[in-house]
Coordinates of C-alpha atoms in Angstrom, one line a residue:
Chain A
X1 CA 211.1 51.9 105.6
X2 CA 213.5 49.7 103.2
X3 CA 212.5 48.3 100.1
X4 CA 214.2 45.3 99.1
X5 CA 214.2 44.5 95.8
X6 CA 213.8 40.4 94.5
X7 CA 213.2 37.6 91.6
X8 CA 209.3 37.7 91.1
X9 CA 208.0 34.9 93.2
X10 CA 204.8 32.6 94.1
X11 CA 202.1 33.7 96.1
X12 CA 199.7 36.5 96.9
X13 CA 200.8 40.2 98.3
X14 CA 201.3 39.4 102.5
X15 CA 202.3 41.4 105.5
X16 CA 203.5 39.6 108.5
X17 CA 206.5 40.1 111.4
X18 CA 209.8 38.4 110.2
X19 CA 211.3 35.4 111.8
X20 CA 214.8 35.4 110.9
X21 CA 217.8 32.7 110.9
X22 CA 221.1 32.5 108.5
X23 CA 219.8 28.5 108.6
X24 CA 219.0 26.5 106.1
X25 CA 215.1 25.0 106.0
X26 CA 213.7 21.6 106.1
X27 CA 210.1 21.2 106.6
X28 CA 210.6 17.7 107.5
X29 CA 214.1 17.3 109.2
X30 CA 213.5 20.7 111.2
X31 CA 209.7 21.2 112.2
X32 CA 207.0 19.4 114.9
X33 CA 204.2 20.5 112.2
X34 CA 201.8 19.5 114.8
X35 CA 203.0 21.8 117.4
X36 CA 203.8 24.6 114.8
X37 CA 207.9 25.0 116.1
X38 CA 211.3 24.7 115.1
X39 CA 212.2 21.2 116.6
X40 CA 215.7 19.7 115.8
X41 CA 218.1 20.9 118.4
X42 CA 220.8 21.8 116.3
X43 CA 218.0 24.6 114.9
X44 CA 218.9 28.1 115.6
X45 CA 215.4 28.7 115.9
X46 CA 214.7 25.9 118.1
X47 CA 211.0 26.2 120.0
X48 CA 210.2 28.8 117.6
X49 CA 206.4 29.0 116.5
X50 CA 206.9 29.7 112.9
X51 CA 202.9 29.9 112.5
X52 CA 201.6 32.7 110.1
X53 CA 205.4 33.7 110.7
X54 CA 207.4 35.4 107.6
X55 CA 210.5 33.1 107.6
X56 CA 213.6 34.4 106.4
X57 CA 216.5 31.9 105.7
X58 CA 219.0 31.2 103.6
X59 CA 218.1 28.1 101.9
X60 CA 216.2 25.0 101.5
X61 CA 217.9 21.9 102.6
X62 CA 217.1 18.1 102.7
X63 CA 214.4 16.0 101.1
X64 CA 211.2 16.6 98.9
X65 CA 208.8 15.9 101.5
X66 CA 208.5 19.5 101.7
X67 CA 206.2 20.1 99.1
X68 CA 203.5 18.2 100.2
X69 CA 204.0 19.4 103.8
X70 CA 203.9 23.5 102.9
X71 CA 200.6 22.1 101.3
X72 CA 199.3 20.2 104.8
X73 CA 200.0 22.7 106.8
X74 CA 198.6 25.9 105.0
X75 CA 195.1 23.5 104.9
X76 CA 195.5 23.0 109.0
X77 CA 196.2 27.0 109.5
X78 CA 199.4 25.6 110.4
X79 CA 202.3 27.3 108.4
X80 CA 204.1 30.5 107.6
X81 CA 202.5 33.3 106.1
X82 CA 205.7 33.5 103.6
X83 CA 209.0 32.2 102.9
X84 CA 212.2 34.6 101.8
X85 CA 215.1 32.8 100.7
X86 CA 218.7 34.0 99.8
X87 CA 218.0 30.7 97.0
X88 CA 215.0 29.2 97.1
X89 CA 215.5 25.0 96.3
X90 CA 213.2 23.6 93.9
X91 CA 211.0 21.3 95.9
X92 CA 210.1 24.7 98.3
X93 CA 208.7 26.7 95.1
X94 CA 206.9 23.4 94.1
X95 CA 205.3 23.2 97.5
X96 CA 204.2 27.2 97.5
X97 CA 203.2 26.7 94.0
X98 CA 200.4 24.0 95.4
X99 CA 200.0 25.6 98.6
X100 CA 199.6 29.1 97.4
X101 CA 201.8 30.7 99.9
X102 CA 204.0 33.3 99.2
X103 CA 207.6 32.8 98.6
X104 CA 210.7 35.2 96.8
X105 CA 214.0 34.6 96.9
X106 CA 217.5 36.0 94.7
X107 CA 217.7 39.4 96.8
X108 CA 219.4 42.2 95.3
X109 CA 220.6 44.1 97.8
X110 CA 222.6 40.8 99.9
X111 CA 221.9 38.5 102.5
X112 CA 218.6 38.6 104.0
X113 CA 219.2 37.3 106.7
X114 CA 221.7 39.7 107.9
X115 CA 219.1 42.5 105.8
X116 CA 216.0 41.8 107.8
X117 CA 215.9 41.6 111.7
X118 CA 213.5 39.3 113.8
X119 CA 210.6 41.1 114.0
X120 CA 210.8 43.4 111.6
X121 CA 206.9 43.7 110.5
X122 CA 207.2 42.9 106.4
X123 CA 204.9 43.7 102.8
X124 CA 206.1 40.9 100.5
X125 CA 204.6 41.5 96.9
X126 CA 206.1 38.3 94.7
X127 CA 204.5 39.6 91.6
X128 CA 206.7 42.9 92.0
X129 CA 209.8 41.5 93.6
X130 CA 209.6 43.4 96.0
X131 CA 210.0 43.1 100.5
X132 CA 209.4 46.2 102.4
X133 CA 210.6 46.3 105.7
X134 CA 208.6 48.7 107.9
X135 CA 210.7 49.5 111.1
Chain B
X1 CA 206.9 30.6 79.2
X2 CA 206.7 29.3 75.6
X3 CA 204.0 26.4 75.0
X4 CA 203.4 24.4 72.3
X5 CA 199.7 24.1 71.0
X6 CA 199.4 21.1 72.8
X7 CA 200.6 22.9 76.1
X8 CA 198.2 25.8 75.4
X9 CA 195.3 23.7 74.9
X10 CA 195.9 21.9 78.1
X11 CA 196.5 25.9 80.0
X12 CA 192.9 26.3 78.8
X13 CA 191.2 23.4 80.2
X14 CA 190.7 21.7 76.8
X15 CA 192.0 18.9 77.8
X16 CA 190.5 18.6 81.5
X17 CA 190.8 19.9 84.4
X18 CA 193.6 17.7 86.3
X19 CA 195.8 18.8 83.5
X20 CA 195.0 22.3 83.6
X21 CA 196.4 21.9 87.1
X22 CA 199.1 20.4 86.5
X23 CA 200.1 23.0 82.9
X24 CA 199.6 25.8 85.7
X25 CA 201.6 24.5 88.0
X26 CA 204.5 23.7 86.2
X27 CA 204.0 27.7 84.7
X28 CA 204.4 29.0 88.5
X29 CA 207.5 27.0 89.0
X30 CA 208.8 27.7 85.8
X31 CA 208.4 31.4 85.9
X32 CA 210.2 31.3 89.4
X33 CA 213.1 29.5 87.8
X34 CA 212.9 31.5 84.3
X35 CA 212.6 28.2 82.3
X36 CA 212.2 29.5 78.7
X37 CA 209.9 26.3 77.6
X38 CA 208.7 22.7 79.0
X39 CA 210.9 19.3 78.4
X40 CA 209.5 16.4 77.3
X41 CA 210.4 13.7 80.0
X42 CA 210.5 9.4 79.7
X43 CA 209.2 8.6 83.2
X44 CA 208.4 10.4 86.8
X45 CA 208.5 9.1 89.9
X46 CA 206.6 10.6 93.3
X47 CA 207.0 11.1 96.7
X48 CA 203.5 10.8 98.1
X49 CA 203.5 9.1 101.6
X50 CA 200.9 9.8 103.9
X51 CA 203.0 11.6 106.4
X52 CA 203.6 14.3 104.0
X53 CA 200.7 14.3 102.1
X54 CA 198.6 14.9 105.3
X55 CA 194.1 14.8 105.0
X56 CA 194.8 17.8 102.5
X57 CA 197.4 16.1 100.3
X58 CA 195.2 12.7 100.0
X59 CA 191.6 14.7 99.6
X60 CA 194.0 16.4 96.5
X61 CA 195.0 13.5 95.1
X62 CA 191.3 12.3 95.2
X63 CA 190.2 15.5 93.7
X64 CA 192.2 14.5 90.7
X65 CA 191.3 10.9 90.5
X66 CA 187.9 11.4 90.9
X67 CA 188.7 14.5 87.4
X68 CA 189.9 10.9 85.8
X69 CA 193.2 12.5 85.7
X70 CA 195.4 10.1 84.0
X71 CA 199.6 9.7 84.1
X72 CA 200.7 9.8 80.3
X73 CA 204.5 8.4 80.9
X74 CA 205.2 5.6 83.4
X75 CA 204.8 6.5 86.8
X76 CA 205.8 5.0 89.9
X77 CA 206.1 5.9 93.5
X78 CA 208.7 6.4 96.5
X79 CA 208.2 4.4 99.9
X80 CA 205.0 4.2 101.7
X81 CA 204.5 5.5 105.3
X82 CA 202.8 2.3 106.5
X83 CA 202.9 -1.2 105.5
X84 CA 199.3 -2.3 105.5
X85 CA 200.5 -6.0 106.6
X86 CA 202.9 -4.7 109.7
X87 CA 201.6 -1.3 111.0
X88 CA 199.4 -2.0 114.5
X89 CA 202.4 -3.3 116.3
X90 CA 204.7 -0.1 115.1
X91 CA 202.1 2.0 117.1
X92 CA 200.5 3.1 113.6
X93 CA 196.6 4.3 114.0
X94 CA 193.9 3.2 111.9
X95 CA 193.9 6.9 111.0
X96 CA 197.0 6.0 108.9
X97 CA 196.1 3.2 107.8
X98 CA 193.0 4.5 106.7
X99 CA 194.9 7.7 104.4
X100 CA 197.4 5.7 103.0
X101 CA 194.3 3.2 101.6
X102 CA 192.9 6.0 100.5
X103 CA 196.5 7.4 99.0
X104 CA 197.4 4.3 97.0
X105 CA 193.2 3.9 95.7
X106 CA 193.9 7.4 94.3
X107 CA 197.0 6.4 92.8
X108 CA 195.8 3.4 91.0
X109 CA 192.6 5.2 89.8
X110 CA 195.5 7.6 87.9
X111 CA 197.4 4.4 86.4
X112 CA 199.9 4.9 88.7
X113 CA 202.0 2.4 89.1
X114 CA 202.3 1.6 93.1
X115 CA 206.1 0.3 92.9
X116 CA 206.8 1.8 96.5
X117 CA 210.9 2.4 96.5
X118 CA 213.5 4.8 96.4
X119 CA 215.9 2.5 94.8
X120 CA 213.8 2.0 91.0
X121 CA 217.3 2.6 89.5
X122 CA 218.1 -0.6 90.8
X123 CA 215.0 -2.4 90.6
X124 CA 212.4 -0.9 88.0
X125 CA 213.4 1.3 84.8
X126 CA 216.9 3.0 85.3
X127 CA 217.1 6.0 83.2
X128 CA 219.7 6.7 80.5
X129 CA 222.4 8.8 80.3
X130 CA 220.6 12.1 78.8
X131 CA 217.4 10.7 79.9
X132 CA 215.1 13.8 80.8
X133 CA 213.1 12.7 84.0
X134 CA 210.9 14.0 86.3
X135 CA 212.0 12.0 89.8
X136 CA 211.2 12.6 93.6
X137 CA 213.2 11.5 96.3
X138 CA 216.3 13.1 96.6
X139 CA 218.4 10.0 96.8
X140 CA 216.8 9.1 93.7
X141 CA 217.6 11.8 91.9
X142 CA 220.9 12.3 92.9
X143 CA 221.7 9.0 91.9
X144 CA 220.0 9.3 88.2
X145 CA 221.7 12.5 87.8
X146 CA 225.3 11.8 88.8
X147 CA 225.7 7.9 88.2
X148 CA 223.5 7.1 85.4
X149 CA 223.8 10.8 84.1
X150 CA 219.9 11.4 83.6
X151 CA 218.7 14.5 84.4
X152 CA 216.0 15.5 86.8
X153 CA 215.4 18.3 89.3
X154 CA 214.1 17.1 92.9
X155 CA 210.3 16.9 92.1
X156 CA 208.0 16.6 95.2
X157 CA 205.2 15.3 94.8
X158 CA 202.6 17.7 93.2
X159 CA 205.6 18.7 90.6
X160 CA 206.2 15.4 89.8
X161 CA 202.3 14.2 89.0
X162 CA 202.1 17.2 87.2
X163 CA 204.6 16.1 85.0
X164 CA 203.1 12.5 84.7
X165 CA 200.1 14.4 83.9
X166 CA 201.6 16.1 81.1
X167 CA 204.4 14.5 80.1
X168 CA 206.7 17.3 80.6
X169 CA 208.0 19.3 83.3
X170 CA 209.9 23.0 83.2
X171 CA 213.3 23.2 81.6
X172 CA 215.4 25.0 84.6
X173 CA 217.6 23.7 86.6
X174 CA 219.5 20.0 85.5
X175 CA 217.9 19.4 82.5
X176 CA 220.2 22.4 81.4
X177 CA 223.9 21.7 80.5
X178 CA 225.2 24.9 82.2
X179 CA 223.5 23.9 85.6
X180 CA 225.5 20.4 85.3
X181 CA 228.8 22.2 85.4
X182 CA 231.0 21.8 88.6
X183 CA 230.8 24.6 90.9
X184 CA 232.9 23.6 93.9
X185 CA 235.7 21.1 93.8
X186 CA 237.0 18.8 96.5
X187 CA 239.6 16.2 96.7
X188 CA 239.7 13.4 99.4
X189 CA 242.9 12.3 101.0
X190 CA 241.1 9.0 102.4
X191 CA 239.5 6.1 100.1
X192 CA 235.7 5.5 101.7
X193 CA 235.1 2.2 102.9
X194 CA 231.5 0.5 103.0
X195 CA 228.5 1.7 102.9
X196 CA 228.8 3.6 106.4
X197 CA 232.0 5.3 104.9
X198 CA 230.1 6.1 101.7
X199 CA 227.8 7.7 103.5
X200 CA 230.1 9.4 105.8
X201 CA 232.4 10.9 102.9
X202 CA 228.6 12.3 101.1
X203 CA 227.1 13.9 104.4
X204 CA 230.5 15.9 104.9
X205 CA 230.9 17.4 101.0
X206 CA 226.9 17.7 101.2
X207 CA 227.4 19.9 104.3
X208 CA 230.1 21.8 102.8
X209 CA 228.7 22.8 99.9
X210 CA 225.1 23.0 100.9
X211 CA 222.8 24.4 98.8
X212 CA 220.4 22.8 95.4
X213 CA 222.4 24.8 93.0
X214 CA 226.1 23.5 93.9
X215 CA 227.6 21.0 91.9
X216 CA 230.8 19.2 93.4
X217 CA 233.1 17.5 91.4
X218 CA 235.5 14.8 93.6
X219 CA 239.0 14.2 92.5
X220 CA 241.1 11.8 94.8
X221 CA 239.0 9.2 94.6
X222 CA 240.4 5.7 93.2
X223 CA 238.3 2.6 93.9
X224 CA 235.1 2.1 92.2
X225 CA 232.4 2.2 94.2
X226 CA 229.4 -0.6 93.9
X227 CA 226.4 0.4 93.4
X228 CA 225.0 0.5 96.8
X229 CA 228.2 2.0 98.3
X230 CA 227.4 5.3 95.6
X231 CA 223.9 4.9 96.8
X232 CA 224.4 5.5 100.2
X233 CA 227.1 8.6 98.9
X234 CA 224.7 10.3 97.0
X235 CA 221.5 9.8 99.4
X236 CA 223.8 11.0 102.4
X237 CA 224.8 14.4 100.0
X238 CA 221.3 15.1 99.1
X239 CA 219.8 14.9 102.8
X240 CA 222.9 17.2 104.5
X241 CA 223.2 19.0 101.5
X242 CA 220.1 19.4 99.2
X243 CA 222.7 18.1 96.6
X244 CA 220.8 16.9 93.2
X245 CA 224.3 16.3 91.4
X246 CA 227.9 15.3 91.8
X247 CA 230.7 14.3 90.0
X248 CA 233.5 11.9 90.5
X249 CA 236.7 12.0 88.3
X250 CA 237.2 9.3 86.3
X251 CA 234.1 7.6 87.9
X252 CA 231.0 8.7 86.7
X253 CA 229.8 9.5 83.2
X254 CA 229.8 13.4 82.9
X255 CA 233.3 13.4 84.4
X256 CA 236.0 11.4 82.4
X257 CA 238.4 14.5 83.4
X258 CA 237.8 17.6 85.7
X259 CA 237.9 19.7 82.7
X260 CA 234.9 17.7 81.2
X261 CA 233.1 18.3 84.6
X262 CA 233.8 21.8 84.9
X263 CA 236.3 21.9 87.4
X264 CA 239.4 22.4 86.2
X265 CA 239.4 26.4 87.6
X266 CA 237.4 26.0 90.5
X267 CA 239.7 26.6 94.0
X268 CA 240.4 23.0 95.3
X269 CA 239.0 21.9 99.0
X270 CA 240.3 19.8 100.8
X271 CA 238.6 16.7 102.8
X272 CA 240.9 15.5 105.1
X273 CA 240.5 12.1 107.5
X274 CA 239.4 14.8 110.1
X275 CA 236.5 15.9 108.2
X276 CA 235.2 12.6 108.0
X277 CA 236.1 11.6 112.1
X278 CA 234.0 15.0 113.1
X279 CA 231.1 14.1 111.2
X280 CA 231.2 10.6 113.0
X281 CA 232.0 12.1 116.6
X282 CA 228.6 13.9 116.7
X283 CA 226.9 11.0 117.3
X284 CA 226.5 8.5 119.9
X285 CA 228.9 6.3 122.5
X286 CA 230.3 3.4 123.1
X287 CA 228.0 1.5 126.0
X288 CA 225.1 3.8 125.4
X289 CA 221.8 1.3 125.3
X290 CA 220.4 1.3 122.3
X291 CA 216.1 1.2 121.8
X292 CA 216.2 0.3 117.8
X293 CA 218.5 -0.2 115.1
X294 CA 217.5 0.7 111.7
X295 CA 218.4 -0.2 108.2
X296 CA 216.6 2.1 105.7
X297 CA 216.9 5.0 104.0
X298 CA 217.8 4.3 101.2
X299 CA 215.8 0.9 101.1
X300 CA 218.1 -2.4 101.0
X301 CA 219.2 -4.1 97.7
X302 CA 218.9 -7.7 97.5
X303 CA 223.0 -7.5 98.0
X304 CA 222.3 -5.5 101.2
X305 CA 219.7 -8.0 102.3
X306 CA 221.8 -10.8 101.4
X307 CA 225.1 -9.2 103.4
X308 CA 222.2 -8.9 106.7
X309 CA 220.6 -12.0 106.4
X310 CA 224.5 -12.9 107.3
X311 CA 225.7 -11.3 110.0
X312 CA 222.3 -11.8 111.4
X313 CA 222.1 -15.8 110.6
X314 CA 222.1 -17.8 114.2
X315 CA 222.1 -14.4 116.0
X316 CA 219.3 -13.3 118.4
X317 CA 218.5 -9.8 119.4
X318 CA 218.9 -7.7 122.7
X319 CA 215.3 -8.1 124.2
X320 CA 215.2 -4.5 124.4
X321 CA 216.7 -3.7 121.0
X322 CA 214.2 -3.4 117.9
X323 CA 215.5 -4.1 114.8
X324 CA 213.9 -2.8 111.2
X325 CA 214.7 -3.3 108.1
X326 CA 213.1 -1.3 104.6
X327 CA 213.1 -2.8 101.5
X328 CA 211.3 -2.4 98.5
X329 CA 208.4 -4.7 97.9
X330 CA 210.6 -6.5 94.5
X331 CA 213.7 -6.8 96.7
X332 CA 210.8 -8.2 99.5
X333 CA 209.8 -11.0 97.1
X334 CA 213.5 -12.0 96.0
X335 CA 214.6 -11.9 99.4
X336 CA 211.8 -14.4 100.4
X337 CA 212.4 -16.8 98.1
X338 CA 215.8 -16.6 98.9
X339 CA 215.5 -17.1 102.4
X340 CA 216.9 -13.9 103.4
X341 CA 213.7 -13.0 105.2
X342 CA 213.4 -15.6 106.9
X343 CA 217.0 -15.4 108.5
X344 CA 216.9 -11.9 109.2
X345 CA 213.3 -12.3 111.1
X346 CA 214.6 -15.2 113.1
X347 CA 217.0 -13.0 115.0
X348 CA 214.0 -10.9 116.1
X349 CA 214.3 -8.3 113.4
X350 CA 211.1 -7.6 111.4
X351 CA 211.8 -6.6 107.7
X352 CA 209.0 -3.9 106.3
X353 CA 208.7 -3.7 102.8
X354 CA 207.4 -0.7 100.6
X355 CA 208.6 1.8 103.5
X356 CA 211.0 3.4 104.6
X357 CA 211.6 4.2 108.2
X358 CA 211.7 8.0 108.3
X359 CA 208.4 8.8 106.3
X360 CA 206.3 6.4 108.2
X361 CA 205.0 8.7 110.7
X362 CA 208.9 8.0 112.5
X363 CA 208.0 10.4 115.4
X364 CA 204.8 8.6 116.2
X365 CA 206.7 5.7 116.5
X366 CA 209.0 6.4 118.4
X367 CA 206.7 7.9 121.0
X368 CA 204.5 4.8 121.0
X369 CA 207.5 2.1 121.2
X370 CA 209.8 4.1 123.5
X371 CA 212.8 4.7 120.8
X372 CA 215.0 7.4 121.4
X373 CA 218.4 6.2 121.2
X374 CA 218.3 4.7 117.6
X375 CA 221.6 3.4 115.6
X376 CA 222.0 3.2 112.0
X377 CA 224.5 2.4 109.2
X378 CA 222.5 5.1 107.3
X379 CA 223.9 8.8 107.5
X380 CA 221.0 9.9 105.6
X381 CA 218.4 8.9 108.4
X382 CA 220.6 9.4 111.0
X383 CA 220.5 13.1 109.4
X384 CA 217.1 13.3 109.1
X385 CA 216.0 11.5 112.7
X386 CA 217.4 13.8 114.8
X387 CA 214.2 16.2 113.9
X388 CA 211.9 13.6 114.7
X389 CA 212.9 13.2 118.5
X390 CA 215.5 11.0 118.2
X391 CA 219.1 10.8 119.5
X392 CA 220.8 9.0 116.4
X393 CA 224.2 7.0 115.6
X394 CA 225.8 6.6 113.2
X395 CA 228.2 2.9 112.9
X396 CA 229.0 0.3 110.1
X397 CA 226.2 -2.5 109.2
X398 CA 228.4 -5.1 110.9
X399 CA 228.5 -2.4 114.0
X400 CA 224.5 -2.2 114.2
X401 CA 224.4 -5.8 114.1
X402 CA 227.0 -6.6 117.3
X403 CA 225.1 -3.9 118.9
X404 CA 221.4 -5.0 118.6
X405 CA 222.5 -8.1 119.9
X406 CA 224.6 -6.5 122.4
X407 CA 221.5 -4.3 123.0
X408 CA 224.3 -1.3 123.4
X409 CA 226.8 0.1 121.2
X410 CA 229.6 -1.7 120.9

């Protein structure tokens, strides 16, 4: 058991299994959000269901579609359970903000992408700042 | 987060419910980016296409209308995801149809103004240097940030109707000085040329310093750039590299020197001739058949549609090449009177305006018209396509033009 320790985020307490990639995150450029996976080639996690997924990546990239889409997809059942960033952009907080999913980011203890492995089962609690990775 | 009486009274509902929303709101993005107190902005601007939005996002929007939420500052909106005069033969469903109606009905009700473009700083209100703003759309914001020297975060939509809403959004990010300070420093070796190598030279110090919270600062640079040449820079930075600002030495208004910028210490990178021929290698090949050719994103100044309706004037396209063009519905109107439209459309092209191509439902589309192999003189949507199913390339306007007729690239 490791206890990570972050900024206070958005969102409600969560557990979940990781899915992990030192990418950055588009919700438009990188997703089929009807399918519920990773769908631009160049994607590490290409074919990857990311649904009720936590997502761990580095940090948000691209356009400010996203906000609206974290908000579409948590009505349709369709999106992550959380989001961990390294550096969460501004539209991505905007979009858990409306969607009331659970995002953290500004980890003190490094990269947490290198810190958490895919799979990993995880207690994210944004009012704490806090990640605890049960292995 | 420090409120006014104003604020507080709007926290606790006194002052209805929409703007409770949008007081809380702005409080959960606030506290995530410690801003100390709201800024008072001039004007917002949202991204709300249908496409994004989704059933959810419209029945939202509703909610508030039907609250009688009003905007308080001017408000306009980013591209539509279907032109309600040219969307059956795109493949577009009635569904569509039927949620952007219902988008833009919400919108009005709100006294939002339905402008439909990502290029207002060329055809609205531009802001003013020191102008705090609340803007979607990233090339929009980049833009107002770096060559008008406004300052904005990227708003998506909910953030930016709850500052419309309000009249203020959180002060974190660009509206303070500190965050406007250079944090990476390249100098080019090669003068851009174009749009195309606008573009070309914004997606490669995007990629490179790739993250919301780096601020480049570009010395080498000695030709000034118009408008729409720094248009397609910034948008192409701020879709490779979620870039809100940049600066360019002795070009735009927050960087008369490095020093002024920020980036006088900083370790200098280096973008060589090479950088820039990578980025174009990754796409595309000469003789490959081309399904559409696409000039959007950002939509085209009347000077772009003008330089089109040219190359494009007595020309006829490949039968099997589609050829669409974005504009914004003002630049639509001066382009028809000018006879642009007209010229374009007799070479088989078909000009959409108040859309762009890559939020109107662009994987749909392509599925329903056969488009895969798609060339653009945008790097931005070239950037964003390959997600949607595409295979994109990149080439010069002139390029796209010899190759739609060509109905290959040339």
């Amino acid at each position: 058991m490791t206890v990570l320790k972050c900024h206070p985020g958005i969102g409600s307490r969560i557990e979940g299994y990781a899915l992990v990639s030192s990418d950055n995150f588009s919700a438009r450029y990188d997703l089929d959000r009807q399918q519920g996976v990773f769908s631009r080639p160049e994607h590490r996690l290409a074919g990857e269901s990311y649904v009720g997924r936590i997502l761990v990546m580095n940090t948000a990239k691209g356009g400010v579609a996203s906000a609206w889409m974290l908000h579409e997809m948590k009505a349709r059942g369709m999106a992550p359970a959380a989001i961990l960033f390294n550096r969460a952009n501004t539209i991505l907080a905007q979009g858990a903000a409306l969607a009331g999913l659970t995002m953290c980011d500004r980890f003190e203890d490094g990269d947490i992408t290198q810190l958490i492995q895919n799979g990993d089962y995880l207690i994210v609690e944004p009012d704490e700042g806090r990640v605890t990775v049960a292995r | 987060m420090k409120l006014t009486e104003e604020e507080q009274a709007m926290l606790a509902g006194e002052m209805g419910a929409p703007r409770q929303w949008a007081i809380d709101h702005m409080m959960k993005v606030g506290a995530m980016f410690d801003a100390p107190d709201l800024v008072e902005i001039s004007q917002a601007h949202m991204m709300a296409d249908p496409e994004s939005l989704g059933e959810a996002g419209v029945a939202f929007l509703e909610g508030l209308a039907a609250g009688d939420a009003k905007v308080v500052v001017p408000m306009i909106t980013d591209p539509r995801g279907v032109d309600l005069d040219y969307y059956r033969p795109l493949g577009q469903t009635e569904e569509m149809a039927d949620l952007e109606r219902r988008t833009i009905a919400a919108c009005a009700a709100m006294g939002i103004a339905m402008t439909n473009t990502c290029i207002n700083y060329q055809t609205i209100m531009p802001p003013v240097q020191g102008d705090h703003v609340a803007f979607g759309d990233t090339g929009v914001v980049i833009y107002c940030n770096s060559v008008l020297g406004a300052r904005s975060n990227f708003e998506g939509g909910p953030s930016a109707l709850a500052a419309a809403l309000t009249g203020r959004t959180p002060r974190y990010g660009l509206h303070l000085p500190e965050k406007r300070r250079a944090t990476r420093r390249f100098r080019v070796h090669e003068q851009p040329q174009g749009l195309t190598g606008w573009g070309v030279l914004g997606a490669v110090i995007g990629r490179a310093s790739g993250s919301y919270w780096e601020v480049p600062v570009i010395e080498g640079i000695d030709v000034i750039p118009t408008s729409d040449e720094i248009k397609h820079f910034g948008a192409a930075m701020a879709s490779y590299g979620s870039s809100p600002l940049f600066h360019i030495v002795g070009i735009t208004p927050e960087a008369p020197t490095l020093e002024a910028a920020g980036g006088a210490n900083l370790p200098r990178e280096e973008i060589t001739a090479d950088d820039l021929r990578a980025l174009k290698s990754n796409f595309g090949g000469r003789g490959d058949k081309v399904d559409v050719v696409v000039f959007a994103a950002p939509q085209l100044s009347l000077v772009e549609m003008q330089t089109l309706a040219g190359l494009l004037e007595g020309r006829r396209r490949h039968p099997g090449t589609a050829v669409i063009v974005c504009t914004s519905p003002s630049v639509y109107a001066d382009a028809l009177r000018l006879g642009y439209v007209e010229t374009i459309e007799a070479s088989g092209a078909k000009v959409l305006q108040g859309t762009c191509f890559y939020n109107q439902y662009a994987r749909e589309i392509g599925e329903a018209n056969g488009w895969r192999r798609l060339l653009s003189n945008s790097a931005k949507i070239v950037n964003i396509l390959g997600g949607y199913g595409y295979a994109p390339a990149l080439a010069s306007m002139e390029e796209c033009v010899e190759s739609a007729c060509a109905g290959e690239i040339v």
